Amino acid sequence: MNEYSKFVSRLDAHLQAYSEVPLERWKKDSIRLVNGLAAEELRNLVDLEKRREFGAFFTNSDLADKILSNSKIQFGIEPIVYDPAVGAGNLLISVHKQISEKAISFSFWGTDLHQEFIDATTKRLLITDLLAKQKISSVSIKIADGLKDNDFYKQATHIVTNPPFNLIDCDEKVVWGKGKLSAAALFIHSVIRFTKPGTQIIAILPDVLRSGSRYEKWRAMVDENCNIQDITMHGQFDKFADIDVFSLILTKKENPKKTINGHIWTKKNKSKHVIADLFAVSVGNVVDNRDRKDGNLRPFIVSRGLPGWETVSKVPRERLFNGRSVKCPFVVIKRTSRMGDQHRAVATIINIADEVFVDNHLIVLQPKSKKLKDCKLLISKLKSIETDNWINEQIRCRHLTVKIIARLPI
Ligand SMILES: C[S@@+](CC[C@H](N)C(=O)[O-])C[C@H]1O[C@@H](n2cnc3c(N)ncnc32)[C@H](O)[C@@H]1O
């Protein structure tokens, strides 16, 4: 992450300016450095491939503040807060907002694999400290693998973490999974193994851990070792990372105990809509080699050659048909789909002036609002990993049906 040292130099320069510029101006400049800028600079300076390789996606301050202000979290008066995959320290900075002036003393510890992130966190916490009335009692941020045991785990009263979400090979055998596993699941496993009973754990995790059948045993392991205090779904992580996340608040139990409360994980998010709430879903009604070619002549949409994830405004084929035509704009999804495809529901927006006929190898989704904007929102949702995971869980190998698409959460 060498590229990120540019941001570290900027933090350095800002700290040096502390005694040189008027305090009010210094404070104003500090706000962005401790809020959104760390994540923005990460996106600007480090290319996406590299960020993906290490799962380096920093939590924005709004999401961090929302999660860390949950009333189920009790920091007490002398918390020791450890983030094992600390990045540029966004979660610790957010914890600071929650506890300063309430705690008598507090310590912030962090680990990460990258020196540039360690430096950024140390300097940003220094700026946070200079801005605050109450000083952080101790800060220790160092290079270490958060998946391995260390002293921080043993002494922490609280773990805050948004671990990497990429899939990795696990060095050790785990009873709840095999093959490539979510680094996030492995991180929570390590946190549970290495912390002492009573430690409160606050984590931001990919939704597949909450809802995927592949992580059922992982959920059972968490249930056995921890009391679950809260599970909240937050939807898309941020506008740059299209992955749904949830927050999990746990307290490690004194004695592990098998429990059967798997339902806690899958309680319905009442605010969530399914596609059928917002779109009329049907199958294209032309069976090309069966239906007679008479009636009206209109543009004819077929699956073959239709470009995925685009808006089509010219249709090369026409056909005579005396059945129902469809008004634009609308979305079509190719019905042919199987597990292992890069995307399960490949969609295209059709937006031409004419009404059109649609072949029965396509599923038609007409927005109840009649708005193009809703078609665009829908195809970005259909392209997401959550859609693929959800469809894979529901139907594995079969082709798409109206029923499946209608029930898809959006
Ligand atoms: C999703 S980011 C979150 C950073 C920060 N906690 C936040 O919320 O902004 C995950 C971080 O984990 C770090 N990381 C990846 N693998 C790690 C490991 N094995 N041990 C420690 N940190 C790791 C990455 O470098 C990255 O900074």
Short mmCIF file of C-alpha atoms and ligand atoms in Angstrom, two decimals:
data_model
loop_
_atom_site.label_atom_id
_atom_site.label_comp_id
_atom_site.label_asym_id
_atom_site.label_seq_id
_atom_site.Cartn_x
_atom_site.Cartn_y
_atom_site.Cartn_z
CA MET A 1 0.00 0.00 0.00
CA ASN A 2 2.99 2.32 -0.69
CA GLU A 3 0.71 4.67 -2.57
CA TYR A 4 -1.13 5.47 0.67
CA SER A 5 1.98 7.10 2.14
CA LYS A 6 0.97 10.27 0.26
CA PHE A 7 -2.00 10.56 2.60
CA VAL A 8 0.26 9.83 5.60
CA SER A 9 2.53 12.74 4.53
CA ARG A 10 -0.51 14.98 4.36
CA LEU A 11 -1.43 13.98 7.94
CA ASP A 12 2.17 14.69 9.00
CA ALA A 13 2.11 18.14 7.45
CA HIS A 14 -1.19 18.87 9.19
CA LEU A 15 0.19 17.82 12.58
CA GLN A 16 3.25 20.02 12.06
CA ALA A 17 0.99 22.96 11.27
CA TYR A 18 -0.67 22.64 14.72
CA SER A 19 1.47 25.29 16.35
CA GLU A 20 1.89 27.36 13.20
CA VAL A 21 -1.65 28.21 12.06
CA PRO A 22 -4.56 29.75 14.03
CA LEU A 23 -6.25 27.03 16.13
CA GLU A 24 -9.72 27.55 14.67
CA ARG A 25 -8.41 27.03 11.12
CA TRP A 26 -6.43 23.98 12.20
CA LYS A 27 -9.52 22.45 13.79
CA LYS A 28 -11.58 23.09 10.66
CA ASP A 29 -8.98 21.36 8.45
CA SER A 30 -8.81 18.46 10.91
CA ILE A 31 -12.45 17.49 10.55
CA ARG A 32 -12.09 16.10 7.02
CA LEU A 33 -8.85 14.33 7.86
CA VAL A 34 -10.50 12.38 10.67
CA ASN A 35 -13.81 11.84 8.86
CA GLY A 36 -14.31 11.00 5.18
CA LEU A 37 -10.91 11.74 3.67
CA ALA A 38 -9.09 8.53 4.67
CA ALA A 39 -11.49 6.39 2.62
CA GLU A 40 -11.61 8.87 -0.28
CA GLU A 41 -7.81 8.95 -0.47
CA LEU A 42 -7.67 5.16 -0.33
CA ARG A 43 -9.89 5.01 -3.42
CA ASN A 44 -7.86 7.72 -5.19
CA LEU A 45 -4.40 6.39 -4.39
CA VAL A 46 -4.68 2.58 -4.35
CA ASP A 47 -6.12 0.69 -7.31
CA LEU A 48 -9.20 -1.49 -6.88
CA GLU A 49 -7.38 -4.79 -7.55
CA LYS A 50 -5.03 -4.18 -4.65
CA ARG A 51 -7.82 -3.06 -2.33
CA ARG A 52 -9.74 -6.23 -3.19
CA GLU A 53 -6.70 -8.44 -2.57
CA PHE A 54 -6.51 -7.27 1.06
CA GLY A 55 -10.20 -6.46 1.56
CA ALA A 56 -9.24 -2.84 2.25
CA PHE A 57 -12.52 -0.89 2.26
CA PHE A 58 -12.83 1.67 5.03
CA THR A 59 -16.12 2.22 6.88
CA ASN A 60 -17.60 5.67 6.27
CA SER A 61 -18.14 7.76 9.40
CA ASP A 62 -21.95 7.80 9.12
CA LEU A 63 -22.20 3.99 9.13
CA ALA A 64 -19.55 3.66 11.85
CA ASP A 65 -21.32 6.27 14.05
CA LYS A 66 -24.70 4.61 13.51
CA ILE A 67 -23.39 1.18 14.52
CA LEU A 68 -21.26 2.33 17.43
CA SER A 69 -23.99 4.48 18.98
CA ASN A 70 -26.19 1.38 19.47
CA SER A 71 -27.50 1.41 23.05
CA LYS A 72 -26.63 -2.31 23.42
CA ILE A 73 -22.94 -1.37 23.47
CA GLN A 74 -21.71 -0.56 26.95
CA PHE A 75 -18.22 0.86 26.93
CA GLY A 76 -18.13 1.43 30.72
CA ILE A 77 -15.67 3.82 32.32
CA GLU A 78 -12.34 2.19 31.47
CA PRO A 79 -12.66 0.50 28.10
CA ILE A 80 -9.76 -1.03 26.21
CA VAL A 81 -10.86 -1.09 22.58
CA TYR A 82 -9.02 -3.18 20.00
CA ASP A 83 -9.57 -3.20 16.21
CA PRO A 84 -7.65 -6.22 14.79
CA ALA A 85 -7.95 -5.02 11.16
CA VAL A 86 -7.72 -1.32 11.88
CA GLY A 87 -7.20 0.21 8.39
CA ALA A 88 -6.90 3.98 8.87
CA GLY A 89 -8.67 3.81 12.25
CA ASN A 90 -12.20 4.86 11.25
CA LEU A 91 -13.90 2.61 13.82
CA LEU A 92 -11.65 3.73 16.68
CA ILE A 93 -12.27 7.38 15.78
CA SER A 94 -15.99 6.70 15.87
CA VAL A 95 -15.68 4.94 19.25
CA HIS A 96 -13.88 8.06 20.51
CA LYS A 97 -16.97 10.14 19.69
CA GLN A 98 -19.10 7.76 21.76
CA ILE A 99 -16.95 7.49 24.87
CA SER A 100 -14.97 10.67 25.37
CA GLU A 101 -16.35 12.59 28.33
CA LYS A 102 -18.14 9.43 29.56
CA ALA A 103 -15.10 7.27 30.31
CA ILE A 104 -12.46 8.00 32.96
CA SER A 105 -9.72 6.52 30.84
CA PHE A 106 -9.67 4.67 27.56
CA SER A 107 -7.11 2.84 25.46
CA PHE A 108 -7.14 2.29 21.71
CA TRP A 109 -5.26 -0.60 20.16
CA GLY A 110 -5.08 -1.71 16.56
CA THR A 111 -3.32 -4.05 14.15
CA ASP A 112 -3.11 -4.24 10.36
CA LEU A 113 -0.83 -5.80 7.76
CA HIS A 114 0.19 -2.48 6.18
CA GLN A 115 2.60 0.06 7.66
CA GLU A 116 0.94 2.95 5.78
CA PHE A 117 -2.39 2.17 7.50
CA ILE A 118 -0.68 1.87 10.90
CA ASP A 119 0.91 5.31 10.38
CA ALA A 120 -2.37 6.82 9.17
CA THR A 121 -4.27 5.48 12.20
CA THR A 122 -1.63 6.68 14.68
CA LYS A 123 -1.61 10.17 13.20
CA ARG A 124 -5.38 10.42 12.87
CA LEU A 125 -5.80 9.39 16.50
CA LEU A 126 -3.28 12.06 17.45
CA ILE A 127 -5.35 14.66 15.58
CA THR A 128 -8.53 13.32 17.26
CA ASP A 129 -6.81 13.66 20.61
CA LEU A 130 -5.73 17.24 19.93
CA LEU A 131 -9.32 18.12 19.00
CA ALA A 132 -10.83 16.49 22.09
CA LYS A 133 -11.22 17.77 25.62
CA GLN A 134 -10.43 14.40 27.12
CA LYS A 135 -7.19 12.69 26.14
CA ILE A 136 -6.84 9.08 25.03
CA SER A 137 -4.97 7.28 27.83
CA SER A 138 -2.98 4.97 25.61
CA VAL A 139 -2.66 4.23 21.90
CA SER A 140 -0.83 1.27 20.42
CA ILE A 141 -1.19 0.53 16.72
CA LYS A 142 1.17 -2.01 15.22
CA ILE A 143 1.74 -4.43 12.34
CA ALA A 144 0.33 -7.87 13.11
CA ASP A 145 -1.88 -10.52 11.59
CA GLY A 146 -5.27 -10.08 13.26
CA LEU A 147 -6.11 -13.72 12.54
CA LYS A 148 -3.38 -14.80 14.97
CA ASP A 149 -3.33 -14.56 18.76
CA ASN A 150 -1.69 -11.54 20.45
CA ASP A 151 -1.71 -9.72 23.81
CA PHE A 152 -4.27 -7.16 22.65
CA TYR A 153 -6.90 -9.88 22.36
CA LYS A 154 -6.34 -11.03 25.93
CA GLN A 155 -6.63 -7.59 27.50
CA ALA A 156 -9.30 -5.90 25.38
CA THR A 157 -12.70 -5.20 26.91
CA HIS A 158 -14.14 -4.44 23.47
CA ILE A 159 -13.37 -5.55 19.92
CA VAL A 160 -14.55 -3.36 17.06
CA THR A 161 -14.00 -4.73 13.60
CA ASN A 162 -14.87 -4.43 9.96
CA PRO A 163 -12.62 -7.26 8.80
CA PRO A 164 -11.68 -7.97 5.16
CA PHE A 165 -14.50 -9.67 3.21
CA ASN A 166 -12.41 -11.49 0.57
CA LEU A 167 -12.27 -15.27 0.28
CA ILE A 168 -9.07 -16.84 1.60
CA ASP A 169 -7.56 -20.27 2.22
CA CYS A 170 -7.53 -21.11 5.89
CA ASP A 171 -4.18 -22.29 7.39
CA GLU A 172 -5.86 -24.27 10.15
CA LYS A 173 -8.84 -26.61 9.97
CA VAL A 174 -12.11 -25.12 11.17
CA VAL A 175 -15.14 -27.25 11.96
CA TRP A 176 -17.61 -24.88 10.32
CA GLY A 177 -16.22 -24.80 6.78
CA LYS A 178 -13.67 -25.87 4.24
CA GLY A 179 -12.06 -24.63 1.02
CA LYS A 180 -11.94 -20.90 0.43
CA LEU A 181 -13.74 -19.09 3.25
CA SER A 182 -14.77 -15.52 3.93
CA ALA A 183 -11.91 -13.75 5.74
CA ALA A 184 -14.63 -12.01 7.77
CA ALA A 185 -15.91 -15.35 9.11
CA LEU A 186 -12.34 -16.40 9.97
CA PHE A 187 -11.71 -13.09 11.72
CA ILE A 188 -14.76 -13.51 13.97
CA HIS A 189 -13.62 -17.07 14.69
CA SER A 190 -10.20 -15.72 15.82
CA VAL A 191 -11.79 -12.93 17.86
CA ILE A 192 -13.98 -15.46 19.69
CA ARG A 193 -11.05 -17.83 20.28
CA PHE A 194 -8.57 -15.30 21.59
CA THR A 195 -10.63 -12.85 23.67
CA LYS A 196 -11.54 -13.37 27.31
CA PRO A 197 -15.13 -14.10 28.45
CA GLY A 198 -17.19 -10.94 28.89
CA THR A 199 -15.51 -9.14 25.97
CA GLN A 200 -18.03 -7.25 23.88
CA ILE A 201 -17.57 -7.71 20.13
CA ILE A 202 -18.97 -5.24 17.60
CA ALA A 203 -18.54 -6.29 13.96
CA ILE A 204 -19.56 -5.12 10.50
CA LEU A 205 -19.90 -8.18 8.28
CA PRO A 206 -21.02 -9.23 4.79
CA ASP A 207 -24.65 -10.32 4.73
CA VAL A 208 -23.77 -13.77 3.39
CA LEU A 209 -22.55 -14.72 6.90
CA ARG A 210 -25.98 -13.93 8.28
CA SER A 211 -28.08 -15.49 5.54
CA GLY A 212 -25.95 -17.91 3.47
CA SER A 213 -26.47 -21.65 3.93
CA ARG A 214 -22.69 -22.09 3.61
CA TYR A 215 -22.21 -20.27 6.93
CA GLU A 216 -24.85 -22.09 8.96
CA LYS A 217 -22.20 -23.94 10.99
CA TRP A 218 -20.27 -20.70 11.47
CA ARG A 219 -23.46 -19.15 12.94
CA ALA A 220 -23.86 -22.15 15.24
CA MET A 221 -20.25 -21.66 16.41
CA VAL A 222 -21.00 -17.99 17.21
CA ASP A 223 -24.23 -18.95 19.04
CA GLU A 224 -22.38 -21.54 21.09
CA ASN A 225 -19.67 -19.15 22.26
CA CYS A 226 -21.41 -15.79 22.50
CA ASN A 227 -24.62 -14.12 23.61
CA ILE A 228 -26.03 -12.26 20.63
CA GLN A 229 -27.18 -8.81 21.64
CA ASP A 230 -28.03 -7.31 18.29
CA ILE A 231 -28.16 -8.07 14.58
CA THR A 232 -29.04 -5.14 12.29
CA MET A 233 -29.08 -5.14 8.51
CA HIS A 234 -27.66 -1.99 6.91
CA GLY A 235 -28.02 -2.68 3.15
CA GLN A 236 -25.22 -1.63 0.78
CA PHE A 237 -21.86 -0.94 2.53
CA ASP A 238 -21.42 2.40 0.72
CA LYS A 239 -22.01 3.82 -2.74
CA PHE A 240 -18.64 2.50 -3.94
CA ALA A 241 -18.81 -1.07 -2.58
CA ASP A 242 -21.95 -2.86 -3.68
CA ILE A 243 -22.19 -5.43 -0.93
CA ASP A 244 -24.87 -5.70 1.74
CA VAL A 245 -23.64 -5.65 5.32
CA PHE A 246 -25.04 -6.22 8.79
CA SER A 247 -23.75 -5.34 12.23
CA LEU A 248 -23.39 -7.91 14.95
CA ILE A 249 -23.04 -7.20 18.68
CA LEU A 250 -21.93 -10.12 20.84
CA THR A 251 -20.62 -10.80 24.31
CA LYS A 252 -18.33 -13.78 24.74
CA LYS A 253 -19.83 -16.35 27.13
CA GLU A 254 -18.09 -17.65 30.26
CA ASN A 255 -18.92 -21.21 29.23
CA PRO A 256 -19.67 -22.24 25.66
CA LYS A 257 -23.10 -23.80 25.40
CA LYS A 258 -24.86 -25.30 22.38
CA THR A 259 -28.05 -23.36 21.65
CA ILE A 260 -30.72 -23.68 19.03
CA ASN A 261 -31.55 -20.13 18.11
CA GLY A 262 -30.59 -20.03 14.44
CA HIS A 263 -33.74 -18.01 13.76
CA ILE A 264 -32.17 -14.92 15.39
CA TRP A 265 -29.98 -14.54 12.32
CA THR A 266 -32.67 -14.63 9.71
CA LYS A 267 -35.35 -12.46 11.30
CA LYS A 268 -36.94 -10.48 8.51
CA ASN A 269 -35.93 -6.92 7.85
CA LYS A 270 -39.39 -5.34 7.70
CA SER A 271 -38.24 -2.38 5.61
CA LYS A 272 -37.09 -4.60 2.74
CA HIS A 273 -39.12 -4.79 -0.45
CA VAL A 274 -39.22 -7.59 -2.94
CA ILE A 275 -39.21 -7.00 -6.70
CA ALA A 276 -42.93 -7.78 -7.05
CA ASP A 277 -43.75 -4.79 -4.81
CA LEU A 278 -42.30 -2.40 -7.37
CA PHE A 279 -42.42 -4.26 -10.72
CA ALA A 280 -44.96 -6.35 -12.64
CA VAL A 281 -43.09 -9.58 -13.41
CA SER A 282 -44.05 -11.90 -16.27
CA VAL A 283 -42.55 -14.11 -18.97
CA GLY A 284 -42.28 -12.73 -22.51
CA ASN A 285 -45.35 -14.05 -24.28
CA VAL A 286 -44.08 -14.83 -27.79
CA VAL A 287 -43.13 -18.45 -28.51
CA ASP A 288 -41.34 -17.68 -31.74
CA ASN A 289 -41.43 -21.06 -33.49
CA ARG A 290 -45.04 -21.77 -32.43
CA ASP A 291 -46.91 -18.47 -32.65
CA ARG A 292 -48.33 -17.45 -36.01
CA LYS A 293 -46.82 -14.44 -37.71
CA ASP A 294 -49.92 -12.28 -38.07
CA GLY A 295 -51.42 -9.25 -36.32
CA ASN A 296 -49.38 -6.12 -35.54
CA LEU A 297 -45.80 -5.56 -36.72
CA ARG A 298 -43.59 -4.44 -33.81
CA PRO A 299 -39.96 -4.55 -32.66
CA PHE A 300 -39.23 -8.02 -31.25
CA ILE A 301 -36.85 -8.57 -28.33
CA VAL A 302 -35.04 -11.91 -28.16
CA SER A 303 -32.49 -13.16 -25.65
CA ARG A 304 -29.73 -14.04 -28.14
CA GLY A 305 -27.32 -11.12 -28.66
CA LEU A 306 -29.03 -8.88 -26.10
CA PRO A 307 -26.24 -6.93 -24.30
CA GLY A 308 -26.34 -7.38 -20.52
CA TRP A 309 -26.38 -4.36 -18.16
CA GLU A 310 -27.07 -1.86 -20.96
CA THR A 311 -29.98 0.26 -22.12
CA VAL A 312 -31.18 -0.78 -25.57
CA SER A 313 -32.79 1.98 -27.61
CA LYS A 314 -32.73 0.30 -31.08
CA VAL A 315 -34.10 -3.17 -31.81
CA PRO A 316 -32.91 -4.82 -35.06
CA ARG A 317 -35.73 -7.44 -35.32
CA GLU A 318 -39.43 -7.03 -35.97
CA ARG A 319 -42.27 -9.53 -35.86
CA LEU A 320 -45.97 -9.88 -36.56
CA PHE A 321 -47.96 -11.03 -33.54
CA ASN A 322 -51.54 -10.65 -32.41
CA GLY A 323 -50.93 -10.94 -28.63
CA ARG A 324 -49.93 -8.52 -25.86
CA SER A 325 -47.18 -5.95 -26.45
CA VAL A 326 -45.11 -4.25 -23.73
CA LYS A 327 -44.70 -0.51 -23.15
CA CYS A 328 -41.22 0.91 -22.46
CA PRO A 329 -39.26 1.45 -20.32
CA PHE A 330 -38.89 -1.98 -18.77
CA VAL A 331 -36.23 -4.50 -17.83
CA VAL A 332 -35.71 -7.99 -19.25
CA ILE A 333 -33.75 -10.80 -17.61
CA LYS A 334 -32.39 -13.81 -19.49
CA ARG A 335 -34.04 -16.95 -18.12
CA THR A 336 -31.05 -19.17 -18.92
CA SER A 337 -28.94 -19.14 -15.76
CA ARG A 338 -26.90 -21.60 -13.79
CA MET A 339 -24.81 -21.72 -10.65
CA GLY A 340 -21.24 -20.67 -11.42
CA ASP A 341 -22.29 -18.03 -13.99
CA GLN A 342 -20.64 -14.72 -13.23
CA HIS A 343 -24.14 -13.21 -12.84
CA ARG A 344 -27.31 -15.20 -12.32
CA ALA A 345 -29.82 -12.57 -13.48
CA VAL A 346 -28.35 -10.82 -16.54
CA ALA A 347 -30.56 -7.82 -17.20
CA THR A 348 -31.07 -5.22 -19.94
CA ILE A 349 -33.21 -2.07 -20.01
CA ILE A 350 -35.46 -1.70 -23.06
CA ASN A 351 -36.28 1.93 -23.75
CA ILE A 352 -37.69 2.72 -27.21
CA ALA A 353 -40.66 4.81 -28.31
CA ASP A 354 -42.65 1.83 -29.72
CA GLU A 355 -44.40 -0.90 -27.81
CA VAL A 356 -42.55 -4.18 -28.32
CA PHE A 357 -43.07 -7.95 -28.34
CA VAL A 358 -40.88 -10.08 -26.06
CA ASP A 359 -39.71 -13.65 -26.59
CA ASN A 360 -40.51 -16.22 -23.89
CA HIS A 361 -36.82 -16.84 -23.07
CA LEU A 362 -36.91 -13.51 -21.26
CA ILE A 363 -38.55 -12.39 -18.02
CA VAL A 364 -40.18 -8.96 -18.27
CA LEU A 365 -40.15 -6.50 -15.36
CA GLN A 366 -42.33 -3.40 -15.84
CA PRO A 367 -41.84 -0.66 -13.23
CA LYS A 368 -45.11 0.20 -11.49
CA SER A 369 -43.83 3.81 -11.39
CA LYS A 370 -43.28 3.65 -15.22
CA LYS A 371 -39.95 5.40 -14.57
CA LEU A 372 -36.60 4.72 -16.29
CA LYS A 373 -34.86 5.68 -13.03
CA ASP A 374 -36.40 2.64 -11.30
CA CYS A 375 -35.23 0.36 -14.14
CA LYS A 376 -31.68 1.65 -13.64
CA LEU A 377 -31.83 1.09 -9.89
CA LEU A 378 -33.13 -2.41 -10.49
CA ILE A 379 -30.35 -3.46 -12.85
CA SER A 380 -27.67 -2.23 -10.45
CA LYS A 381 -29.32 -4.37 -7.76
CA LEU A 382 -29.54 -7.38 -10.11
CA LYS A 383 -25.81 -7.05 -10.85
CA SER A 384 -24.84 -7.20 -7.15
CA ILE A 385 -23.20 -10.13 -5.37
CA GLU A 386 -26.17 -10.28 -2.98
CA THR A 387 -28.53 -11.03 -5.87
CA ASP A 388 -26.24 -13.82 -7.09
CA ASN A 389 -25.89 -15.26 -3.58
CA TRP A 390 -29.62 -15.06 -2.97
CA ILE A 391 -30.49 -16.79 -6.26
CA ASN A 392 -27.82 -19.44 -5.68
CA GLU A 393 -29.31 -20.20 -2.30
CA GLN A 394 -32.83 -20.42 -3.67
CA ILE A 395 -32.44 -22.44 -6.83
CA ARG A 396 -28.86 -23.71 -7.30
CA CYS A 397 -28.84 -25.01 -10.91
CA ARG A 398 -32.28 -24.32 -12.33
CA HIS A 399 -33.16 -21.56 -14.77
CA LEU A 400 -34.86 -18.44 -13.51
CA THR A 401 -38.60 -18.34 -12.94
CA VAL A 402 -41.05 -15.50 -12.48
CA LYS A 403 -41.62 -16.67 -8.90
CA ILE A 404 -37.93 -16.44 -7.97
CA ILE A 405 -37.48 -13.02 -9.55
CA ALA A 406 -40.70 -11.69 -7.99
CA ARG A 407 -39.51 -12.73 -4.49
CA LEU A 408 -36.01 -11.26 -4.83
CA PRO A 409 -35.37 -8.69 -2.04
CA ILE A 410 -34.49 -5.16 -3.16
C1 LIG B 1 -12.47 -3.62 5.49
S1 LIG B 1 -10.96 -2.83 5.97
C2 LIG B 1 -11.52 -2.07 7.44
C3 LIG B 1 -10.61 -1.11 8.09
C4 LIG B 1 -11.18 -0.36 9.29
N1 LIG B 1 -11.47 -1.23 10.40
C5 LIG B 1 -12.45 0.40 8.90
O1 LIG B 1 -13.53 -0.03 9.26
O2 LIG B 1 -12.33 1.41 8.21
C6 LIG B 1 -10.04 -4.22 6.46
C7 LIG B 1 -8.60 -3.97 6.83
O3 LIG B 1 -8.03 -5.24 7.23
C8 LIG B 1 -6.68 -5.28 6.87
N2 LIG B 1 -6.28 -6.69 6.86
C9 LIG B 1 -6.47 -7.64 5.91
N3 LIG B 1 -6.03 -8.84 6.34
C10 LIG B 1 -5.55 -8.65 7.61
C11 LIG B 1 -4.97 -9.50 8.58
N4 LIG B 1 -4.79 -10.80 8.34
N5 LIG B 1 -4.59 -8.98 9.76
C12 LIG B 1 -4.78 -7.65 10.01
N6 LIG B 1 -5.34 -6.80 9.13
C13 LIG B 1 -5.71 -7.29 7.94
C14 LIG B 1 -6.63 -4.55 5.53
O4 LIG B 1 -5.33 -4.07 5.27
C15 LIG B 1 -7.67 -3.43 5.78
O5 LIG B 1 -7.03 -2.29 6.27
#
